[in-house]
Amino acid sequence: MERNQTEELMALQDTLYFIGGKWRVPIINSLCNGNRRFREIERSIPGITTRMLSKELKEMEMNKLLVRTVYDETPVLVTYEPTPYCRTFGNIIQEMINWGRAHRKVVLRHA
Amino acid sequence: MERNQTEELMALQDTLYFIGGKWRVPIINSLCNGNRRFREIERSIPGITTRMLSKELKEMEMNKLLVRTVYDETPVLVTYEPTPYCRTFGNIIQEMINWGRAHRKVVLRHA
């Protein structure tokens, strides 16, 4: 194996590790689509549990993918804002959407 | 949530489901890089076990991502050839490599 294949594989595995799990990418996508409040994000991703979303948002805050802001209002308002870093996943997500669409057409054609 | 966000999310989740797990994408990448024999593929992905690679290759054959060919030689030669369908992941993989490279630079800068 050539040197550059090793380097490529490391970069690829870093990315896979970072977006690991089934929820991280849909949450990034939801934030990039403008959803800011917990319930909005939750509603935008059918099947995610409150507990799982809460856990992911905490991890994403630690990883600088989002900024959590608490506004001192009644009731308290909490928002989740994607960072520019979070938006660097835009190209990967767009390619995944493209692939999913094409794949769906293939499946439907063979059904 | 608008209609097109729901459709986008479905496409995205289809893709995530399809490339789920930590080994599928590195194996697709290895095949697309020209590795054809079991041991070649195995060597190109540090950390993968023989058992896991065997399981993945079987599933990928069922999913039409590769064609397994047995040549009647001594010793028996077996090759794994990526299908054109397998190569449709090229853009996603390239974007993941790009992201991983950029991410590594960010991490090194902050270390």
PDB file of N, CA, C and O in Angstrom, chain A residues 40-76:
ATOM      1  N   GLU A  40     -37.828  21.788  18.667  1.00  0.00           N
ATOM      2  CA  GLU A  40     -37.782  21.912  17.195  1.00  0.00           C
ATOM      3  C   GLU A  40     -36.871  20.842  16.590  1.00  0.00           C
ATOM      4  O   GLU A  40     -37.217  20.183  15.610  1.00  0.00           O
ATOM      5  N   ILE A  41     -35.684  20.735  17.210  1.00  0.00           N
ATOM      6  CA  ILE A  41     -34.710  19.753  16.701  1.00  0.00           C
ATOM      7  C   ILE A  41     -35.284  18.348  16.861  1.00  0.00           C
ATOM      8  O   ILE A  41     -35.228  17.524  15.944  1.00  0.00           O
ATOM      9  N   GLU A  42     -35.858  18.108  18.021  1.00  0.00           N
ATOM     10  CA  GLU A  42     -36.436  16.794  18.312  1.00  0.00           C
ATOM     11  C   GLU A  42     -37.532  16.437  17.288  1.00  0.00           C
ATOM     12  O   GLU A  42     -37.578  15.330  16.763  1.00  0.00           O
ATOM     13  N   ARG A  43     -38.416  17.395  17.029  1.00  0.00           N
ATOM     14  CA  ARG A  43     -39.514  17.134  16.091  1.00  0.00           C
ATOM     15  C   ARG A  43     -39.004  16.917  14.671  1.00  0.00           C
ATOM     16  O   ARG A  43     -39.642  16.237  13.877  1.00  0.00           O
ATOM     17  N   SER A  44     -37.861  17.536  14.350  1.00  0.00           N
ATOM     18  CA  SER A  44     -37.354  17.444  12.977  1.00  0.00           C
ATOM     19  C   SER A  44     -36.693  16.098  12.677  1.00  0.00           C
ATOM     20  O   SER A  44     -36.363  15.800  11.534  1.00  0.00           O
ATOM     21  N   ILE A  45     -36.469  15.285  13.742  1.00  0.00           N
ATOM     22  CA  ILE A  45     -35.795  13.992  13.551  1.00  0.00           C
ATOM     23  C   ILE A  45     -36.661  12.872  14.118  1.00  0.00           C
ATOM     24  O   ILE A  45     -36.502  12.471  15.273  1.00  0.00           O
ATOM     25  N   PRO A  46     -37.596  12.350  13.313  1.00  0.00           N
ATOM     26  CA  PRO A  46     -38.474  11.299  13.841  1.00  0.00           C
ATOM     27  C   PRO A  46     -37.665  10.110  14.355  1.00  0.00           C
ATOM     28  O   PRO A  46     -36.692   9.707  13.730  1.00  0.00           O
ATOM     29  N   GLY A  47     -38.054   9.617  15.501  1.00  0.00           N
ATOM     30  CA  GLY A  47     -37.406   8.424  16.039  1.00  0.00           C
ATOM     31  C   GLY A  47     -36.369   8.714  17.107  1.00  0.00           C
ATOM     32  O   GLY A  47     -36.031   7.834  17.894  1.00  0.00           O
ATOM     33  N   ILE A  48     -35.849   9.943  17.154  1.00  0.00           N
ATOM     34  CA  ILE A  48     -34.836  10.229  18.175  1.00  0.00           C
ATOM     35  C   ILE A  48     -35.545  10.376  19.523  1.00  0.00           C
ATOM     36  O   ILE A  48     -36.648  10.911  19.599  1.00  0.00           O
ATOM     37  N   THR A  49     -34.912   9.886  20.573  1.00  0.00           N
ATOM     38  CA  THR A  49     -35.501  10.039  21.906  1.00  0.00           C
ATOM     39  C   THR A  49     -34.962  11.316  22.554  1.00  0.00           C
ATOM     40  O   THR A  49     -33.899  11.813  22.186  1.00  0.00           O
ATOM     41  N   THR A  50     -35.725  11.824  23.515  1.00  0.00           N
ATOM     42  CA  THR A  50     -35.327  13.033  24.238  1.00  0.00           C
ATOM     43  C   THR A  50     -33.967  12.823  24.896  1.00  0.00           C
ATOM     44  O   THR A  50     -33.080  13.670  24.831  1.00  0.00           O
ATOM     45  N   ARG A  51     -33.793  11.654  25.471  1.00  0.00           N
ATOM     46  CA  ARG A  51     -32.556  11.336  26.162  1.00  0.00           C
ATOM     47  C   ARG A  51     -31.348  11.307  25.217  1.00  0.00           C
ATOM     48  O   ARG A  51     -30.280  11.822  25.523  1.00  0.00           O
ATOM     49  N   MET A  52     -31.555  10.680  24.057  1.00  0.00           N
ATOM     50  CA  MET A  52     -30.474  10.579  23.079  1.00  0.00           C
ATOM     51  C   MET A  52     -30.115  11.955  22.523  1.00  0.00           C
ATOM     52  O   MET A  52     -28.933  12.296  22.388  1.00  0.00           O
ATOM     53  N   LEU A  53     -31.143  12.764  22.227  1.00  0.00           N
ATOM     54  CA  LEU A  53     -30.875  14.107  21.708  1.00  0.00           C
ATOM     55  C   LEU A  53     -30.115  14.937  22.752  1.00  0.00           C
ATOM     56  O   LEU A  53     -29.157  15.632  22.429  1.00  0.00           O
ATOM     57  N   SER A  54     -30.533  14.841  23.991  1.00  0.00           N
ATOM     58  CA  SER A  54     -29.896  15.579  25.063  1.00  0.00           C
ATOM     59  C   SER A  54     -28.419  15.193  25.188  1.00  0.00           C
ATOM     60  O   SER A  54     -27.532  16.048  25.292  1.00  0.00           O
ATOM     61  N   LYS A  55     -28.153  13.908  25.141  1.00  0.00           N
ATOM     62  CA  LYS A  55     -26.784  13.400  25.240  1.00  0.00           C
ATOM     63  C   LYS A  55     -25.939  13.893  24.059  1.00  0.00           C
ATOM     64  O   LYS A  55     -24.801  14.348  24.238  1.00  0.00           O
ATOM     65  N   GLU A  56     -26.486  13.801  22.867  1.00  0.00           N
ATOM     66  CA  GLU A  56     -25.749  14.230  21.670  1.00  0.00           C
ATOM     67  C   GLU A  56     -25.460  15.736  21.696  1.00  0.00           C
ATOM     68  O   GLU A  56     -24.364  16.168  21.359  1.00  0.00           O
ATOM     69  N   LEU A  57     -26.458  16.522  22.106  1.00  0.00           N
ATOM     70  CA  LEU A  57     -26.252  17.978  22.136  1.00  0.00           C
ATOM     71  C   LEU A  57     -25.147  18.352  23.121  1.00  0.00           C
ATOM     72  O   LEU A  57     -24.332  19.231  22.843  1.00  0.00           O
ATOM     73  N   LYS A  58     -25.106  17.652  24.253  1.00  0.00           N
ATOM     74  CA  LYS A  58     -24.037  17.915  25.227  1.00  0.00           C
ATOM     75  C   LYS A  58     -22.665  17.600  24.637  1.00  0.00           C
ATOM     76  O   LYS A  58     -21.726  18.371  24.754  1.00  0.00           O
ATOM     77  N   GLU A  59     -22.562  16.439  23.979  1.00  0.00           N
ATOM     78  CA  GLU A  59     -21.287  16.056  23.363  1.00  0.00           C
ATOM     79  C   GLU A  59     -20.885  17.036  22.259  1.00  0.00           C
ATOM     80  O   GLU A  59     -19.716  17.378  22.107  1.00  0.00           O
ATOM     81  N   MET A  60     -21.896  17.470  21.504  1.00  0.00           N
ATOM     82  CA  MET A  60     -21.606  18.396  20.404  1.00  0.00           C
ATOM     83  C   MET A  60     -21.173  19.760  20.941  1.00  0.00           C
ATOM     84  O   MET A  60     -20.372  20.444  20.313  1.00  0.00           O
ATOM     85  N   GLU A  61     -21.705  20.144  22.078  1.00  0.00           N
ATOM     86  CA  GLU A  61     -21.262  21.406  22.696  1.00  0.00           C
ATOM     87  C   GLU A  61     -19.796  21.278  23.125  1.00  0.00           C
ATOM     88  O   GLU A  61     -18.987  22.157  22.856  1.00  0.00           O
ATOM     89  N   MET A  62     -19.447  20.150  23.744  1.00  0.00           N
ATOM     90  CA  MET A  62     -18.065  19.925  24.164  1.00  0.00           C
ATOM     91  C   MET A  62     -17.117  19.905  22.970  1.00  0.00           C
ATOM     92  O   MET A  62     -15.986  20.344  23.056  1.00  0.00           O
ATOM     93  N   ASN A  63     -17.604  19.382  21.847  1.00  0.00           N
ATOM     94  CA  ASN A  63     -16.783  19.298  20.640  1.00  0.00           C
ATOM     95  C   ASN A  63     -16.837  20.567  19.790  1.00  0.00           C
ATOM     96  O   ASN A  63     -16.393  20.548  18.634  1.00  0.00           O
ATOM     97  N   LYS A  64     -17.395  21.639  20.345  1.00  0.00           N
ATOM     98  CA  LYS A  64     -17.440  22.949  19.660  1.00  0.00           C
ATOM     99  C   LYS A  64     -18.247  22.915  18.367  1.00  0.00           C
ATOM    100  O   LYS A  64     -17.988  23.706  17.450  1.00  0.00           O
ATOM    101  N   LEU A  65     -19.191  22.002  18.285  1.00  0.00           N
ATOM    102  CA  LEU A  65     -20.038  21.953  17.087  1.00  0.00           C
ATOM    103  C   LEU A  65     -21.238  22.878  17.236  1.00  0.00           C
ATOM    104  O   LEU A  65     -21.874  23.241  16.249  1.00  0.00           O
ATOM    105  N   LEU A  66     -21.568  23.222  18.466  1.00  0.00           N
ATOM    106  CA  LEU A  66     -22.678  24.133  18.689  1.00  0.00           C
ATOM    107  C   LEU A  66     -22.429  24.982  19.937  1.00  0.00           C
ATOM    108  O   LEU A  66     -21.587  24.644  20.783  1.00  0.00           O
ATOM    109  N   VAL A  67     -23.152  26.088  20.006  1.00  0.00           N
ATOM    110  CA  VAL A  67     -23.111  26.944  21.193  1.00  0.00           C
ATOM    111  C   VAL A  67     -24.496  26.919  21.826  1.00  0.00           C
ATOM    112  O   VAL A  67     -25.501  27.163  21.148  1.00  0.00           O
ATOM    113  N   ARG A  68     -24.533  26.580  23.091  1.00  0.00           N
ATOM    114  CA  ARG A  68     -25.794  26.549  23.829  1.00  0.00           C
ATOM    115  C   ARG A  68     -25.924  27.867  24.590  1.00  0.00           C
ATOM    116  O   ARG A  68     -25.006  28.273  25.305  1.00  0.00           O
ATOM    117  N   THR A  69     -27.043  28.545  24.403  1.00  0.00           N
ATOM    118  CA  THR A  69     -27.246  29.824  25.080  1.00  0.00           C
ATOM    119  C   THR A  69     -28.536  29.767  25.886  1.00  0.00           C
ATOM    120  O   THR A  69     -29.572  29.313  25.383  1.00  0.00           O
ATOM    121  N   VAL A  70     -28.451  30.198  27.139  1.00  0.00           N
ATOM    122  CA  VAL A  70     -29.632  30.250  28.009  1.00  0.00           C
ATOM    123  C   VAL A  70     -30.026  31.705  28.179  1.00  0.00           C
ATOM    124  O   VAL A  70     -29.215  32.528  28.624  1.00  0.00           O
ATOM    125  N   TYR A  71     -31.269  32.035  27.776  1.00  0.00           N
ATOM    126  CA  TYR A  71     -31.764  33.402  27.940  1.00  0.00           C
ATOM    127  C   TYR A  71     -32.614  33.465  29.204  1.00  0.00           C
ATOM    128  O   TYR A  71     -33.495  32.614  29.411  1.00  0.00           O
ATOM    129  N   ASP A  72     -32.359  34.487  30.007  1.00  0.00           N
ATOM    130  CA  ASP A  72     -33.047  34.631  31.293  1.00  0.00           C
ATOM    131  C   ASP A  72     -34.448  35.214  31.071  1.00  0.00           C
ATOM    132  O   ASP A  72     -34.698  36.384  31.331  1.00  0.00           O
ATOM    133  N   GLU A  73     -35.316  34.393  30.559  1.00  0.00           N
ATOM    134  CA  GLU A  73     -36.699  34.808  30.346  1.00  0.00           C
ATOM    135  C   GLU A  73     -37.593  33.870  31.142  1.00  0.00           C
ATOM    136  O   GLU A  73     -37.120  32.932  31.757  1.00  0.00           O
ATOM    137  N   THR A  74     -38.903  34.132  31.114  1.00  0.00           N
ATOM    138  CA  THR A  74     -39.839  33.214  31.746  1.00  0.00           C
ATOM    139  C   THR A  74     -40.862  32.766  30.711  1.00  0.00           C
ATOM    140  O   THR A  74     -41.578  33.612  30.192  1.00  0.00           O
ATOM    141  N   PRO A  75     -40.937  31.482  30.359  1.00  0.00           N
ATOM    142  CA  PRO A  75     -40.002  30.437  30.801  1.00  0.00           C
ATOM    143  C   PRO A  75     -38.618  30.619  30.174  1.00  0.00           C
ATOM    144  O   PRO A  75     -38.480  31.310  29.171  1.00  0.00           O
ATOM    145  N   VAL A  76     -37.625  29.976  30.777  1.00  0.00           N
ATOM    146  CA  VAL A  76     -36.251  30.085  30.283  1.00  0.00           C
ATOM    147  C   VAL A  76     -36.170  29.618  28.826  1.00  0.00           C
ATOM    148  O   VAL A  76     -36.761  28.613  28.468  1.00  0.00           O
TER     149      VAL A  76
END
